[in-house]
């Protein structure tokens, strides 16, 4: 009897290309201006042709949409604006038939204030223990129980008419759950099973480092360890419980873990915890060769000891679109410094974003694409009176919010609303149709064509670890141990000579007539 051969398919997530679908803005099948599951189903051939291995759906559950669905009222129902549970099941099955797996988003830190638990808690039921209710400070309880600030600005506490306060690290419509309560753990393990039973292959864990709180809810003291609500040790036991459930189904996790400390970050990726986590240090890194190389090296070094694959992310539904960011004077990303009216050079940003696409698709690990990234969409300016993201209002109006990267996609250049469907819930800026997928599909020089080609060719790099090759300052050049290709990215001010006897497979822009690689351009070469 031979050894059982390992099913290579089980490891699909270690090198997958995963496409993020923000359903509300993806494709509108019923013409009401909001994207929906019918729209996604109709676009499955497009996604298959792009070559992605899985779709990650932002929360699609019943929700009052006070934070784009990250305020979940019922995990076992699809929001009626998007469709029905039966249609979600169809979508999961149809996608799988095309070789595309489904990842859903779970938001353990909080629920909607319309969730039955919170409504029962407000009515004075024992469900109060599932949240963090506290009396206020001050003679009449008029001051919040502690000094924590909401991630969206303002205090993290809201007072109820009965005098008690409740905790919300995000908007007041998103009350934080009490993870010290066993019913909260049980319920989330049930939710995981509910979706795994429906064929879901993975789960994104929203705000994964935030759910556990110091039970004393003390004031925040800078530098004091442990933090009262970020990255607490109790979380690891919670995720071990989740992992046991996922293992029954062969499903995988990707954690949204924002932590500057790489050693603490890697703890979430130990073999009995989350499989992967988003790489935000790469995503927020400025367009600079030395810093990108350091970010890549740090990423690989921090993942190696725990045996987890790295992920490579250039943007998502929370951050400024890559094309716009890379065209600015400051090409990094930081929530704290976002303002209106930052000048950008879109031609420059587009050149760099195309080069960054070839860079990230050549690296070892999983690559995440955010819808519209493959079309090279820029960040849109949203008229002030149309901004819905609570980050804008809660910042006192200084933060533009995140709607600029959430504008409904352009599909067909010559159709109303660029083929999205009905009058879009967020306005599409002038010129949006020029990015339409149908036009780009016919254009060999388009960003869509570049992504399609790159995803198709990507296996030539092989599965092996990365080796840097000698290159001038400002140029990144690497190959993979068992691969047949190399990747060269020029971030220097002058054109770079390419290695002798190497044939270009794919380039993010035209090479110079003498065969050199222009600045802000990447090329894949056959080794
Ligand atoms: C995550 C999501 C973001 C949401 C927040 C609160 O950061 O990506 O969109 O607003 O969690 O759930």
PDB file of C-alpha atoms in Angstrom, residues 236-516:
ATOM      1  CA  UNK A 236      -5.876  32.990  20.761  1.00  0.00           C
ATOM      2  CA  UNK A 237      -8.053  30.544  22.616  1.00  0.00           C
ATOM      3  CA  UNK A 238     -11.110  31.877  20.779  1.00  0.00           C
ATOM      4  CA  UNK A 239      -9.459  31.354  17.390  1.00  0.00           C
ATOM      5  CA  UNK A 240      -8.279  27.869  18.379  1.00  0.00           C
ATOM      6  CA  UNK A 241     -11.935  27.038  18.913  1.00  0.00           C
ATOM      7  CA  UNK A 242     -12.776  28.444  15.479  1.00  0.00           C
ATOM      8  CA  UNK A 243      -9.935  26.521  13.874  1.00  0.00           C
ATOM      9  CA  UNK A 244     -11.268  23.259  15.231  1.00  0.00           C
ATOM     10  CA  UNK A 245     -14.601  23.990  13.516  1.00  0.00           C
ATOM     11  CA  UNK A 246     -12.919  24.998  10.238  1.00  0.00           C
ATOM     12  CA  UNK A 247     -10.793  21.852  10.240  1.00  0.00           C
ATOM     13  CA  UNK A 248     -13.922  19.704  10.237  1.00  0.00           C
ATOM     14  CA  UNK A 249     -14.758  21.265   6.867  1.00  0.00           C
ATOM     15  CA  UNK A 250     -11.294  21.924   5.474  1.00  0.00           C
ATOM     16  CA  UNK A 251     -12.089  25.638   5.526  1.00  0.00           C
ATOM     17  CA  UNK A 252      -9.605  28.467   6.053  1.00  0.00           C
ATOM     18  CA  UNK A 253      -9.388  31.861   7.740  1.00  0.00           C
ATOM     19  CA  UNK A 254      -7.909  35.184   6.802  1.00  0.00           C
ATOM     20  CA  UNK A 255      -7.646  37.615   9.687  1.00  0.00           C
ATOM     21  CA  UNK A 256      -7.889  41.372   9.529  1.00  0.00           C
ATOM     22  CA  UNK A 257      -5.052  41.914  11.986  1.00  0.00           C
ATOM     23  CA  UNK A 258      -3.638  45.440  12.135  1.00  0.00           C
ATOM     24  CA  UNK A 259      -0.595  45.124  14.420  1.00  0.00           C
ATOM     25  CA  UNK A 260       2.754  46.848  14.000  1.00  0.00           C
ATOM     26  CA  UNK A 261       4.553  44.205  16.102  1.00  0.00           C
ATOM     27  CA  UNK A 262       5.456  41.410  13.669  1.00  0.00           C
ATOM     28  CA  UNK A 263       6.035  38.829  16.367  1.00  0.00           C
ATOM     29  CA  UNK A 264       2.605  39.498  17.910  1.00  0.00           C
ATOM     30  CA  UNK A 265       1.049  39.418  14.413  1.00  0.00           C
ATOM     31  CA  UNK A 266       2.554  35.994  13.685  1.00  0.00           C
ATOM     32  CA  UNK A 267       0.990  34.515  16.836  1.00  0.00           C
ATOM     33  CA  UNK A 268      -2.393  34.620  15.104  1.00  0.00           C
ATOM     34  CA  UNK A 269      -0.939  32.405  12.378  1.00  0.00           C
ATOM     35  CA  UNK A 270       0.261  29.538  14.535  1.00  0.00           C
ATOM     36  CA  UNK A 271      -0.719  26.163  13.083  1.00  0.00           C
ATOM     37  CA  UNK A 272      -3.829  25.778  15.269  1.00  0.00           C
ATOM     38  CA  UNK A 273      -5.111  29.354  14.785  1.00  0.00           C
ATOM     39  CA  UNK A 274      -5.848  31.444  11.671  1.00  0.00           C
ATOM     40  CA  UNK A 275      -4.388  30.215   8.379  1.00  0.00           C
ATOM     41  CA  UNK A 276      -3.506  33.648   7.003  1.00  0.00           C
ATOM     42  CA  UNK A 277      -3.836  37.360   7.744  1.00  0.00           C
ATOM     43  CA  UNK A 278      -3.818  40.458   5.578  1.00  0.00           C
ATOM     44  CA  UNK A 279      -0.417  42.026   5.082  1.00  0.00           C
ATOM     45  CA  UNK A 280      -1.077  45.672   5.861  1.00  0.00           C
ATOM     46  CA  UNK A 281       2.574  46.652   6.166  1.00  0.00           C
ATOM     47  CA  UNK A 282       2.991  45.880   2.444  1.00  0.00           C
ATOM     48  CA  UNK A 283      -0.310  47.555   1.584  1.00  0.00           C
ATOM     49  CA  UNK A 284       0.598  50.806   3.340  1.00  0.00           C
ATOM     50  CA  UNK A 285       4.248  50.839   2.223  1.00  0.00           C
ATOM     51  CA  UNK A 286       5.335  53.810   0.098  1.00  0.00           C
ATOM     52  CA  UNK A 287       6.473  53.268  -3.500  1.00  0.00           C
ATOM     53  CA  UNK A 288      10.153  53.027  -2.632  1.00  0.00           C
ATOM     54  CA  UNK A 289      12.472  50.161  -3.540  1.00  0.00           C
ATOM     55  CA  UNK A 290      14.337  49.895  -0.240  1.00  0.00           C
ATOM     56  CA  UNK A 291      11.178  50.104   1.846  1.00  0.00           C
ATOM     57  CA  UNK A 292       9.270  47.626  -0.302  1.00  0.00           C
ATOM     58  CA  UNK A 293      12.161  45.203  -0.184  1.00  0.00           C
ATOM     59  CA  UNK A 294      12.347  45.556   3.616  1.00  0.00           C
ATOM     60  CA  UNK A 295       8.588  45.044   3.862  1.00  0.00           C
ATOM     61  CA  UNK A 296       8.797  41.883   1.723  1.00  0.00           C
ATOM     62  CA  UNK A 297      11.746  40.537   3.741  1.00  0.00           C
ATOM     63  CA  UNK A 298      10.067  41.287   7.087  1.00  0.00           C
ATOM     64  CA  UNK A 299       6.852  39.672   5.904  1.00  0.00           C
ATOM     65  CA  UNK A 300       8.569  36.477   4.793  1.00  0.00           C
ATOM     66  CA  UNK A 301      10.688  36.348   7.955  1.00  0.00           C
ATOM     67  CA  UNK A 302       7.702  36.789  10.265  1.00  0.00           C
ATOM     68  CA  UNK A 303       5.647  34.095   8.521  1.00  0.00           C
ATOM     69  CA  UNK A 304       8.416  31.494   8.246  1.00  0.00           C
ATOM     70  CA  UNK A 305       8.544  30.363  11.903  1.00  0.00           C
ATOM     71  CA  UNK A 306       4.788  29.646  11.998  1.00  0.00           C
ATOM     72  CA  UNK A 307       4.673  28.049   8.542  1.00  0.00           C
ATOM     73  CA  UNK A 308       1.913  30.348   7.273  1.00  0.00           C
ATOM     74  CA  UNK A 309       1.931  31.749   3.736  1.00  0.00           C
ATOM     75  CA  UNK A 310       2.199  35.511   3.326  1.00  0.00           C
ATOM     76  CA  UNK A 311      -0.566  37.559   1.751  1.00  0.00           C
ATOM     77  CA  UNK A 312      -0.028  40.529  -0.585  1.00  0.00           C
ATOM     78  CA  UNK A 313      -2.609  43.287  -0.675  1.00  0.00           C
ATOM     79  CA  UNK A 314      -2.494  46.625  -2.510  1.00  0.00           C
ATOM     80  CA  UNK A 315      -5.922  47.973  -1.514  1.00  0.00           C
ATOM     81  CA  UNK A 316      -9.338  47.111  -0.125  1.00  0.00           C
ATOM     82  CA  UNK A 317     -12.693  48.729   0.703  1.00  0.00           C
ATOM     83  CA  UNK A 318     -11.161  50.761   3.562  1.00  0.00           C
ATOM     84  CA  UNK A 319      -8.192  52.475   1.917  1.00  0.00           C
ATOM     85  CA  UNK A 320      -7.406  54.901  -0.903  1.00  0.00           C
ATOM     86  CA  UNK A 321      -7.241  53.179  -4.285  1.00  0.00           C
ATOM     87  CA  UNK A 322      -3.728  52.298  -5.397  1.00  0.00           C
ATOM     88  CA  UNK A 323      -3.725  54.328  -8.619  1.00  0.00           C
ATOM     89  CA  UNK A 324      -4.523  57.515  -6.684  1.00  0.00           C
ATOM     90  CA  UNK A 325      -2.189  56.820  -3.773  1.00  0.00           C
ATOM     91  CA  UNK A 326       0.846  56.009  -5.932  1.00  0.00           C
ATOM     92  CA  UNK A 327       0.376  59.271  -7.860  1.00  0.00           C
ATOM     93  CA  UNK A 328       0.729  61.415  -4.741  1.00  0.00           C
ATOM     94  CA  UNK A 329       3.814  62.986  -3.172  1.00  0.00           C
ATOM     95  CA  UNK A 330       3.315  60.681  -0.155  1.00  0.00           C
ATOM     96  CA  UNK A 331       2.693  57.230  -1.625  1.00  0.00           C
ATOM     97  CA  UNK A 332       2.138  55.503   1.730  1.00  0.00           C
ATOM     98  CA  UNK A 333      -1.237  55.088   3.419  1.00  0.00           C
ATOM     99  CA  UNK A 334      -2.253  56.171   6.900  1.00  0.00           C
ATOM    100  CA  UNK A 335      -5.842  56.572   8.174  1.00  0.00           C
ATOM    101  CA  UNK A 336      -4.673  59.330  10.522  1.00  0.00           C
ATOM    102  CA  UNK A 337      -3.516  61.690   7.770  1.00  0.00           C
ATOM    103  CA  UNK A 338      -6.319  61.276   5.213  1.00  0.00           C
ATOM    104  CA  UNK A 339      -7.682  64.616   4.031  1.00  0.00           C
ATOM    105  CA  UNK A 340      -9.679  66.064   1.177  1.00  0.00           C
ATOM    106  CA  UNK A 341      -7.992  67.383  -1.937  1.00  0.00           C
ATOM    107  CA  UNK A 342      -4.597  65.660  -1.852  1.00  0.00           C
ATOM    108  CA  UNK A 343      -3.156  66.258  -5.352  1.00  0.00           C
ATOM    109  CA  UNK A 344      -2.328  63.203  -7.443  1.00  0.00           C
ATOM    110  CA  UNK A 345      -0.889  62.431 -10.863  1.00  0.00           C
ATOM    111  CA  UNK A 346      -3.101  59.617 -12.150  1.00  0.00           C
ATOM    112  CA  UNK A 347      -0.879  58.747 -15.120  1.00  0.00           C
ATOM    113  CA  UNK A 348       2.065  58.249 -12.774  1.00  0.00           C
ATOM    114  CA  UNK A 349      -0.079  56.411 -10.231  1.00  0.00           C
ATOM    115  CA  UNK A 350      -1.418  54.094 -12.912  1.00  0.00           C
ATOM    116  CA  UNK A 351       2.069  53.257 -14.150  1.00  0.00           C
ATOM    117  CA  UNK A 352       3.176  52.391 -10.636  1.00  0.00           C
ATOM    118  CA  UNK A 353       0.009  50.461  -9.797  1.00  0.00           C
ATOM    119  CA  UNK A 354       0.523  48.291 -12.896  1.00  0.00           C
ATOM    120  CA  UNK A 355       4.124  47.636 -11.856  1.00  0.00           C
ATOM    121  CA  UNK A 356       2.964  46.860  -8.298  1.00  0.00           C
ATOM    122  CA  UNK A 357       0.497  44.326  -9.716  1.00  0.00           C
ATOM    123  CA  UNK A 358       3.326  42.380 -11.380  1.00  0.00           C
ATOM    124  CA  UNK A 359       5.427  42.689  -8.227  1.00  0.00           C
ATOM    125  CA  UNK A 360       2.769  41.297  -5.896  1.00  0.00           C
ATOM    126  CA  UNK A 361       1.633  38.542  -8.274  1.00  0.00           C
ATOM    127  CA  UNK A 362       5.220  37.220  -8.446  1.00  0.00           C
ATOM    128  CA  UNK A 363       5.728  36.986  -4.672  1.00  0.00           C
ATOM    129  CA  UNK A 364       5.271  33.730  -2.728  1.00  0.00           C
ATOM    130  CA  UNK A 365       1.866  33.472  -1.052  1.00  0.00           C
ATOM    131  CA  UNK A 366      -1.717  34.611  -1.596  1.00  0.00           C
ATOM    132  CA  UNK A 367      -2.669  37.751  -3.501  1.00  0.00           C
ATOM    133  CA  UNK A 368      -5.838  39.740  -2.787  1.00  0.00           C
ATOM    134  CA  UNK A 369      -7.401  41.947  -5.460  1.00  0.00           C
ATOM    135  CA  UNK A 370     -10.089  44.449  -4.616  1.00  0.00           C
ATOM    136  CA  UNK A 371     -12.860  44.822  -7.221  1.00  0.00           C
ATOM    137  CA  UNK A 372     -11.955  47.527  -9.709  1.00  0.00           C
ATOM    138  CA  UNK A 373      -8.238  47.184  -9.034  1.00  0.00           C
ATOM    139  CA  UNK A 374      -8.064  45.080 -12.208  1.00  0.00           C
ATOM    140  CA  UNK A 375      -9.655  48.008 -14.058  1.00  0.00           C
ATOM    141  CA  UNK A 376      -7.155  50.505 -12.658  1.00  0.00           C
ATOM    142  CA  UNK A 377      -9.939  52.552 -11.062  1.00  0.00           C
ATOM    143  CA  UNK A 378      -8.839  55.687  -9.209  1.00  0.00           C
ATOM    144  CA  UNK A 379     -10.296  56.922  -5.922  1.00  0.00           C
ATOM    145  CA  UNK A 380     -13.438  58.969  -6.649  1.00  0.00           C
ATOM    146  CA  UNK A 381     -14.382  62.309  -5.114  1.00  0.00           C
ATOM    147  CA  UNK A 382     -17.822  61.918  -3.567  1.00  0.00           C
ATOM    148  CA  UNK A 383     -20.013  65.033  -3.256  1.00  0.00           C
ATOM    149  CA  UNK A 384     -20.202  65.914   0.449  1.00  0.00           C
ATOM    150  CA  UNK A 385     -23.949  65.404   0.682  1.00  0.00           C
ATOM    151  CA  UNK A 386     -23.655  61.885  -0.748  1.00  0.00           C
ATOM    152  CA  UNK A 387     -20.997  60.519   1.625  1.00  0.00           C
ATOM    153  CA  UNK A 388     -22.448  57.654   3.683  1.00  0.00           C
ATOM    154  CA  UNK A 389     -19.376  56.285   5.448  1.00  0.00           C
ATOM    155  CA  UNK A 390     -19.655  56.998   9.208  1.00  0.00           C
ATOM    156  CA  UNK A 391     -15.920  57.677   9.304  1.00  0.00           C
ATOM    157  CA  UNK A 392     -16.579  60.998   7.568  1.00  0.00           C
ATOM    158  CA  UNK A 393     -19.265  62.349   9.913  1.00  0.00           C
ATOM    159  CA  UNK A 394     -17.621  61.009  13.070  1.00  0.00           C
ATOM    160  CA  UNK A 395     -14.312  62.661  12.181  1.00  0.00           C
ATOM    161  CA  UNK A 396     -16.138  65.987  12.337  1.00  0.00           C
ATOM    162  CA  UNK A 397     -16.046  66.140   8.548  1.00  0.00           C
ATOM    163  CA  UNK A 398     -12.252  66.223   8.168  1.00  0.00           C
ATOM    164  CA  UNK A 399     -11.831  62.616   6.987  1.00  0.00           C
ATOM    165  CA  UNK A 400     -13.216  62.076   3.460  1.00  0.00           C
ATOM    166  CA  UNK A 401     -14.297  58.595   4.553  1.00  0.00           C
ATOM    167  CA  UNK A 402     -13.988  55.398   2.546  1.00  0.00           C
ATOM    168  CA  UNK A 403     -16.727  55.820  -0.052  1.00  0.00           C
ATOM    169  CA  UNK A 404     -14.234  57.024  -2.679  1.00  0.00           C
ATOM    170  CA  UNK A 405     -13.051  53.439  -3.188  1.00  0.00           C
ATOM    171  CA  UNK A 406     -16.572  51.989  -3.078  1.00  0.00           C
ATOM    172  CA  UNK A 407     -18.092  53.527  -6.194  1.00  0.00           C
ATOM    173  CA  UNK A 408     -20.163  51.108  -8.343  1.00  0.00           C
ATOM    174  CA  UNK A 409     -18.085  49.441 -11.061  1.00  0.00           C
ATOM    175  CA  UNK A 410     -18.147  50.412 -14.747  1.00  0.00           C
ATOM    176  CA  UNK A 411     -18.951  47.357 -16.887  1.00  0.00           C
ATOM    177  CA  UNK A 412     -20.098  48.638 -20.268  1.00  0.00           C
ATOM    178  CA  UNK A 413     -18.825  51.897 -21.739  1.00  0.00           C
ATOM    179  CA  UNK A 414     -21.917  52.686 -23.787  1.00  0.00           C
ATOM    180  CA  UNK A 415     -24.640  51.768 -21.286  1.00  0.00           C
ATOM    181  CA  UNK A 416     -26.334  54.064 -18.766  1.00  0.00           C
ATOM    182  CA  UNK A 417     -24.402  54.216 -15.469  1.00  0.00           C
ATOM    183  CA  UNK A 418     -21.530  52.501 -17.282  1.00  0.00           C
ATOM    184  CA  UNK A 419     -23.503  49.265 -17.229  1.00  0.00           C
ATOM    185  CA  UNK A 420     -23.635  48.955 -13.437  1.00  0.00           C
ATOM    186  CA  UNK A 421     -27.446  48.744 -13.427  1.00  0.00           C
ATOM    187  CA  UNK A 422     -29.808  51.367 -12.026  1.00  0.00           C
ATOM    188  CA  UNK A 423     -28.855  54.853 -10.791  1.00  0.00           C
ATOM    189  CA  UNK A 424     -25.936  53.924  -8.498  1.00  0.00           C
ATOM    190  CA  UNK A 425     -26.271  54.401  -4.721  1.00  0.00           C
ATOM    191  CA  UNK A 426     -22.988  56.338  -4.845  1.00  0.00           C
ATOM    192  CA  UNK A 427     -22.463  58.608  -7.851  1.00  0.00           C
ATOM    193  CA  UNK A 428     -19.963  57.538 -10.494  1.00  0.00           C
ATOM    194  CA  UNK A 429     -17.593  60.402 -11.403  1.00  0.00           C
ATOM    195  CA  UNK A 430     -17.381  61.856 -14.914  1.00  0.00           C
ATOM    196  CA  UNK A 431     -15.298  59.681 -17.200  1.00  0.00           C
ATOM    197  CA  UNK A 432     -16.009  56.486 -15.246  1.00  0.00           C
ATOM    198  CA  UNK A 433     -17.180  54.734 -18.433  1.00  0.00           C
ATOM    199  CA  UNK A 434     -13.692  55.047 -19.910  1.00  0.00           C
ATOM    200  CA  UNK A 435     -12.607  52.383 -17.387  1.00  0.00           C
ATOM    201  CA  UNK A 436     -15.402  49.985 -18.396  1.00  0.00           C
ATOM    202  CA  UNK A 437     -14.557  46.290 -18.359  1.00  0.00           C
ATOM    203  CA  UNK A 438     -15.958  45.645 -21.853  1.00  0.00           C
ATOM    204  CA  UNK A 439     -13.699  48.268 -23.401  1.00  0.00           C
ATOM    205  CA  UNK A 440     -10.631  47.074 -21.481  1.00  0.00           C
ATOM    206  CA  UNK A 441     -11.288  43.450 -22.406  1.00  0.00           C
ATOM    207  CA  UNK A 442     -10.736  44.379 -26.075  1.00  0.00           C
ATOM    208  CA  UNK A 443      -7.639  46.505 -25.425  1.00  0.00           C
ATOM    209  CA  UNK A 444      -4.319  44.621 -25.274  1.00  0.00           C
ATOM    210  CA  UNK A 445      -2.739  47.522 -23.384  1.00  0.00           C
ATOM    211  CA  UNK A 446      -5.425  47.795 -20.703  1.00  0.00           C
ATOM    212  CA  UNK A 447      -4.986  47.119 -17.012  1.00  0.00           C
ATOM    213  CA  UNK A 448      -7.618  44.389 -17.195  1.00  0.00           C
ATOM    214  CA  UNK A 449      -5.607  42.609 -19.898  1.00  0.00           C
ATOM    215  CA  UNK A 450      -2.460  42.963 -17.783  1.00  0.00           C
ATOM    216  CA  UNK A 451      -4.153  41.335 -14.781  1.00  0.00           C
ATOM    217  CA  UNK A 452      -5.605  38.519 -16.891  1.00  0.00           C
ATOM    218  CA  UNK A 453      -2.239  37.768 -18.453  1.00  0.00           C
ATOM    219  CA  UNK A 454      -0.400  38.005 -15.145  1.00  0.00           C
ATOM    220  CA  UNK A 455      -2.777  35.648 -13.344  1.00  0.00           C
ATOM    221  CA  UNK A 456      -2.565  33.180 -16.224  1.00  0.00           C
ATOM    222  CA  UNK A 457       1.253  33.301 -16.341  1.00  0.00           C
ATOM    223  CA  UNK A 458       1.850  33.447 -12.590  1.00  0.00           C
ATOM    224  CA  UNK A 459       2.497  29.696 -12.175  1.00  0.00           C
ATOM    225  CA  UNK A 460       5.792  30.065 -14.112  1.00  0.00           C
ATOM    226  CA  UNK A 461       7.290  31.462 -10.909  1.00  0.00           C
ATOM    227  CA  UNK A 462       6.815  28.087  -9.231  1.00  0.00           C
ATOM    228  CA  UNK A 463       6.112  27.509  -5.558  1.00  0.00           C
ATOM    229  CA  UNK A 464       9.532  28.048  -4.112  1.00  0.00           C
ATOM    230  CA  UNK A 465      10.944  30.667  -1.756  1.00  0.00           C
ATOM    231  CA  UNK A 466      12.110  34.048  -3.000  1.00  0.00           C
ATOM    232  CA  UNK A 467      15.744  34.868  -3.832  1.00  0.00           C
ATOM    233  CA  UNK A 468      16.860  38.422  -4.488  1.00  0.00           C
ATOM    234  CA  UNK A 469      19.073  38.914  -7.510  1.00  0.00           C
ATOM    235  CA  UNK A 470      21.795  41.547  -7.800  1.00  0.00           C
ATOM    236  CA  UNK A 471      20.328  44.832  -9.057  1.00  0.00           C
ATOM    237  CA  UNK A 472      21.238  48.530  -9.068  1.00  0.00           C
ATOM    238  CA  UNK A 473      19.897  50.848  -6.355  1.00  0.00           C
ATOM    239  CA  UNK A 474      16.192  51.411  -6.728  1.00  0.00           C
ATOM    240  CA  UNK A 475      15.635  48.214  -8.707  1.00  0.00           C
ATOM    241  CA  UNK A 476      14.038  45.083  -7.246  1.00  0.00           C
ATOM    242  CA  UNK A 477      14.913  41.803  -8.964  1.00  0.00           C
ATOM    243  CA  UNK A 478      14.020  38.343  -7.738  1.00  0.00           C
ATOM    244  CA  UNK A 479      13.279  34.784  -8.730  1.00  0.00           C
ATOM    245  CA  UNK A 480      11.730  31.828  -6.897  1.00  0.00           C
ATOM    246  CA  UNK A 481      13.758  28.736  -6.075  1.00  0.00           C
ATOM    247  CA  UNK A 482      12.138  26.231  -8.452  1.00  0.00           C
ATOM    248  CA  UNK A 483      10.669  28.758 -10.874  1.00  0.00           C
ATOM    249  CA  UNK A 484      11.282  29.505 -14.512  1.00  0.00           C
ATOM    250  CA  UNK A 485      10.908  33.265 -14.320  1.00  0.00           C
ATOM    251  CA  UNK A 486      12.239  36.412 -12.721  1.00  0.00           C
ATOM    252  CA  UNK A 487      10.575  39.673 -11.805  1.00  0.00           C
ATOM    253  CA  UNK A 488      12.332  43.037 -12.151  1.00  0.00           C
ATOM    254  CA  UNK A 489      10.768  46.294 -10.952  1.00  0.00           C
ATOM    255  CA  UNK A 490      12.403  49.648 -11.603  1.00  0.00           C
ATOM    256  CA  UNK A 491      11.703  52.299  -8.961  1.00  0.00           C
ATOM    257  CA  UNK A 492      14.888  54.248  -9.740  1.00  0.00           C
ATOM    258  CA  UNK A 493      14.962  57.505 -11.713  1.00  0.00           C
ATOM    259  CA  UNK A 494      16.823  56.059 -14.692  1.00  0.00           C
ATOM    260  CA  UNK A 495      16.087  53.112 -17.002  1.00  0.00           C
ATOM    261  CA  UNK A 496      17.571  49.796 -15.865  1.00  0.00           C
ATOM    262  CA  UNK A 497      19.408  47.232 -17.973  1.00  0.00           C
ATOM    263  CA  UNK A 498      17.790  43.796 -17.881  1.00  0.00           C
ATOM    264  CA  UNK A 499      19.721  40.592 -17.210  1.00  0.00           C
ATOM    265  CA  UNK A 500      21.391  39.192 -20.338  1.00  0.00           C
ATOM    266  CA  UNK A 501      19.762  36.247 -22.145  1.00  0.00           C
ATOM    267  CA  UNK A 502      16.343  36.764 -20.603  1.00  0.00           C
ATOM    268  CA  UNK A 503      13.185  36.977 -22.660  1.00  0.00           C
ATOM    269  CA  UNK A 504      10.320  39.237 -21.558  1.00  0.00           C
ATOM    270  CA  UNK A 505       7.107  37.360 -20.754  1.00  0.00           C
ATOM    271  CA  UNK A 506       4.990  40.277 -19.637  1.00  0.00           C
ATOM    272  CA  UNK A 507       5.663  43.929 -18.839  1.00  0.00           C
ATOM    273  CA  UNK A 508       3.589  46.540 -17.035  1.00  0.00           C
ATOM    274  CA  UNK A 509       4.519  49.111 -19.705  1.00  0.00           C
ATOM    275  CA  UNK A 510       6.591  49.361 -22.896  1.00  0.00           C
ATOM    276  CA  UNK A 511      10.330  48.709 -22.608  1.00  0.00           C
ATOM    277  CA  UNK A 512      12.724  51.319 -24.000  1.00  0.00           C
ATOM    278  CA  UNK A 513      13.731  50.834 -27.668  1.00  0.00           C
ATOM    279  CA  UNK A 514      17.167  49.704 -26.451  1.00  0.00           C
ATOM    280  CA  UNK A 515      15.513  47.019 -24.296  1.00  0.00           C
ATOM    281  CA  UNK A 516      16.000  48.754 -20.961  1.00  0.00           C
TER     282      UNK A 516
END
